[in-house]
PDB file of C-alpha atoms in Angstrom:
ATOM      1  CA  MET A   1      34.061  42.714 -84.955  1.00 49.00           C
ATOM      2  CA  ALA A   2      36.407  45.466 -83.738  1.00 51.00           C
ATOM      3  CA  SER A   3      39.076  44.673 -81.202  1.00 51.00           C
ATOM      4  CA  THR A   4      38.854  46.027 -77.649  1.00 52.00           C
ATOM      5  CA  SER A   5      41.476  48.699 -78.361  1.00 50.00           C
ATOM      6  CA  GLU A   6      39.579  49.887 -81.437  1.00 52.00           C
ATOM      7  CA  GLN A   7      36.337  50.084 -79.444  1.00 46.00           C
ATOM      8  CA  THR A   8      38.074  52.104 -76.727  1.00 46.00           C
ATOM      9  CA  ILE A   9      39.362  54.638 -79.256  1.00 46.00           C
ATOM     10  CA  THR A  10      35.935  55.215 -80.802  1.00 43.00           C
ATOM     11  CA  GLU A  11      33.944  55.423 -77.560  1.00 48.00           C
ATOM     12  CA  PRO A  12      33.076  58.966 -76.479  1.00 46.00           C
ATOM     13  CA  ARG A  13      35.142  60.186 -73.558  1.00 51.00           C
ATOM     14  CA  LYS A  14      33.432  60.769 -70.248  1.00 54.00           C
ATOM     15  CA  GLN A  15      33.691  64.210 -68.746  1.00 54.00           C
ATOM     16  CA  ARG A  16      35.762  64.191 -65.581  1.00 62.00           C
ATOM     17  CA  ASP A  17      35.958  66.534 -62.662  1.00 71.00           C
ATOM     18  CA  GLY A  18      39.189  65.366 -61.084  1.00 85.00           C
ATOM     19  CA  ARG A  19      41.835  67.690 -59.722  1.00 93.00           C
ATOM     20  CA  VAL A  20      45.113  67.091 -61.504  1.00 95.00           C
ATOM     21  CA  LEU A  21      48.602  68.623 -61.378  1.00 95.00           C
ATOM     22  CA  CYS A  22      50.778  68.705 -64.471  1.00 93.00           C
ATOM     23  CA  ASN A  23      54.125  70.288 -63.693  1.00 89.00           C
ATOM     24  CA  TRP A  24      56.159  72.407 -66.120  1.00 85.00           C
ATOM     25  CA  GLY A  25      53.065  73.484 -68.053  1.00 83.00           C
ATOM     26  CA  ARG A  26      55.064  75.543 -70.542  1.00 82.00           C
ATOM     27  CA  GLY A  27      56.773  72.456 -71.927  1.00 85.00           C
ATOM     28  CA  LEU A  28      55.687  70.868 -75.205  1.00 88.00           C
ATOM     29  CA  ILE A  29      54.390  67.603 -73.776  1.00 91.00           C
ATOM     30  CA  ALA A  30      52.965  69.175 -70.621  1.00 92.00           C
ATOM     31  CA  ALA A  31      51.030  71.780 -72.603  1.00 93.00           C
ATOM     32  CA  HIS A  32      49.355  69.001 -74.583  1.00 94.00           C
ATOM     33  CA  VAL A  33      48.587  67.134 -71.349  1.00 95.00           C
ATOM     34  CA  VAL A  34      47.086  70.298 -69.803  1.00 95.00           C
ATOM     35  CA  LYS A  35      44.989  70.917 -72.928  1.00 95.00           C
ATOM     36  CA  THR A  36      43.680  67.334 -72.961  1.00 95.00           C
ATOM     37  CA  LEU A  37      42.901  67.349 -69.247  1.00 95.00           C
ATOM     38  CA  LEU A  38      40.932  70.569 -69.611  1.00 95.00           C
ATOM     39  CA  GLU A  39      39.048  69.188 -72.621  1.00 95.00           C
ATOM     40  CA  GLN A  40      38.054  66.190 -70.503  1.00 94.00           C
ATOM     41  CA  GLY A  41      36.607  68.487 -67.829  1.00 94.00           C
ATOM     42  CA  ASN A  42      39.331  68.178 -65.193  1.00 95.00           C
ATOM     43  CA  ILE A  43      40.344  70.945 -62.828  1.00 96.00           C
ATOM     44  CA  VAL A  44      44.009  71.457 -63.664  1.00 96.00           C
ATOM     45  CA  ARG A  45      46.936  72.994 -61.856  1.00 95.00           C
ATOM     46  CA  THR A  46      50.194  73.480 -63.646  1.00 93.00           C
ATOM     47  CA  THR A  47      53.494  74.788 -62.402  1.00 91.00           C
ATOM     48  CA  VAL A  48      56.157  76.921 -63.975  1.00 86.00           C
ATOM     49  CA  ARG A  49      59.526  77.745 -62.535  1.00 79.00           C
ATOM     50  CA  ASP A  50      59.488  81.430 -63.382  1.00 71.00           C
ATOM     51  CA  PRO A  51      56.161  82.813 -64.519  1.00 62.00           C
ATOM     52  CA  GLY A  52      57.674  86.273 -64.771  1.00 59.00           C
ATOM     53  CA  MET A  53      56.490  89.438 -63.165  1.00 50.00           C
ATOM     54  CA  GLY A  54      52.707  89.515 -63.103  1.00 53.00           C
ATOM     55  CA  TRP A  55      52.411  86.171 -64.954  1.00 56.00           C
ATOM     56  CA  ASP A  56      54.149  87.287 -68.129  1.00 61.00           C
ATOM     57  CA  VAL A  57      51.741  86.524 -70.986  1.00 65.00           C
ATOM     58  CA  ARG A  58      54.667  85.747 -73.299  1.00 68.00           C
ATOM     59  CA  LYS A  59      55.537  82.795 -71.062  1.00 72.00           C
ATOM     60  CA  VAL A  60      52.197  81.341 -70.021  1.00 79.00           C
ATOM     61  CA  GLY A  61      49.540  83.156 -72.039  1.00 82.00           C
ATOM     62  CA  PHE A  62      49.020  80.325 -74.518  1.00 88.00           C
ATOM     63  CA  LEU A  63      47.876  78.067 -71.643  1.00 90.00           C
ATOM     64  CA  LEU A  64      45.114  80.526 -70.816  1.00 89.00           C
ATOM     65  CA  GLU A  65      43.725  80.163 -74.361  1.00 92.00           C
ATOM     66  CA  PHE A  66      42.814  76.481 -73.886  1.00 95.00           C
ATOM     67  CA  ASN A  67      39.099  75.685 -73.664  1.00 95.00           C
ATOM     68  CA  GLY A  68      38.070  75.712 -69.996  1.00 95.00           C
ATOM     69  CA  ALA A  69      41.271  77.389 -68.805  1.00 94.00           C
ATOM     70  CA  ASP A  70      39.458  80.489 -67.621  1.00 94.00           C
ATOM     71  CA  GLN A  71      37.461  78.402 -65.121  1.00 95.00           C
ATOM     72  CA  ARG A  72      39.551  75.277 -64.453  1.00 96.00           C
ATOM     73  CA  LEU A  73      43.254  76.121 -64.824  1.00 94.00           C
ATOM     74  CA  LYS A  74      45.485  77.456 -62.092  1.00 93.00           C
ATOM     75  CA  ILE A  75      49.101  78.341 -62.878  1.00 91.00           C
ATOM     76  CA  MET A  76      51.415  78.131 -59.875  1.00 90.00           C
ATOM     77  CA  LYS A  77      55.078  78.859 -59.260  1.00 89.00           C
ATOM     78  CA  ALA A  78      57.276  75.897 -58.307  1.00 90.00           C
ATOM     79  CA  ASP A  79      60.902  74.930 -58.879  1.00 87.00           C
ATOM     80  CA  LEU A  80      62.350  71.403 -58.817  1.00 85.00           C
ATOM     81  CA  MET A  81      65.464  72.818 -57.145  1.00 86.00           C
ATOM     82  CA  VAL A  82      63.553  74.377 -54.239  1.00 90.00           C
ATOM     83  CA  GLU A  83      62.500  71.927 -51.555  1.00 94.00           C
ATOM     84  CA  GLY A  84      58.849  72.298 -50.619  1.00 95.00           C
ATOM     85  CA  SER A  85      57.909  74.490 -53.574  1.00 92.00           C
ATOM     86  CA  PHE A  86      55.432  71.871 -54.851  1.00 93.00           C
ATOM     87  CA  ASP A  87      53.699  71.403 -51.490  1.00 95.00           C
ATOM     88  CA  GLU A  88      50.819  73.752 -52.270  1.00 94.00           C
ATOM     89  CA  ALA A  89      50.468  72.541 -55.863  1.00 93.00           C
ATOM     90  CA  VAL A  90      49.988  68.874 -54.890  1.00 94.00           C
ATOM     91  CA  GLN A  91      47.623  69.595 -52.002  1.00 95.00           C
ATOM     92  CA  GLY A  92      44.255  67.935 -52.714  1.00 95.00           C
ATOM     93  CA  VAL A  93      44.949  66.639 -56.228  1.00 95.00           C
ATOM     94  CA  ASP A  94      43.811  63.230 -57.435  1.00 94.00           C
ATOM     95  CA  GLY A  95      46.834  62.688 -59.662  1.00 93.00           C
ATOM     96  CA  VAL A  96      50.088  64.150 -60.932  1.00 94.00           C
ATOM     97  CA  PHE A  97      51.570  64.185 -64.417  1.00 94.00           C
ATOM     98  CA  HIS A  98      55.281  64.668 -63.808  1.00 91.00           C
ATOM     99  CA  THR A  99      56.527  66.067 -67.104  1.00 88.00           C
ATOM    100  CA  ALA A 100      59.387  68.187 -65.809  1.00 81.00           C
ATOM    101  CA  SER A 101      62.946  67.027 -65.477  1.00 80.00           C
ATOM    102  CA  LEU A 102      66.039  68.645 -64.108  1.00 76.00           C
ATOM    103  CA  VAL A 103      68.868  69.017 -66.573  1.00 78.00           C
ATOM    104  CA  VAL A 104      72.171  70.314 -65.290  1.00 79.00           C
ATOM    105  CA  VAL A 105      74.819  71.151 -67.865  1.00 85.00           C
ATOM    106  CA  SER A 106      78.374  71.658 -66.685  1.00 87.00           C
ATOM    107  CA  TYR A 107      80.708  73.731 -68.795  1.00 84.00           C
TER     108      TYR A 107
END
């Protein structure tokens, strides 16, 4: 008989329709989180600090290629250093994946 953890891994995943924020969507881990959330049927918001003029495709275009992104992904501008810049992004979400971190390097 398979253990509980083995059964969980092999069970089909339920489709979800939650609203989720994953900040710093361009990051390696965040991009995988965004992709997985979209695959599971969630409505996803992600933030980037500087999307560039007109949502520069070189910076965020790969996110738009994920399955479901055209209907369920919203890319928003927010900066950890700017108070209140996440207010709109967190409004009405069911959960947040906080994958961004502030790194300050002094020279």
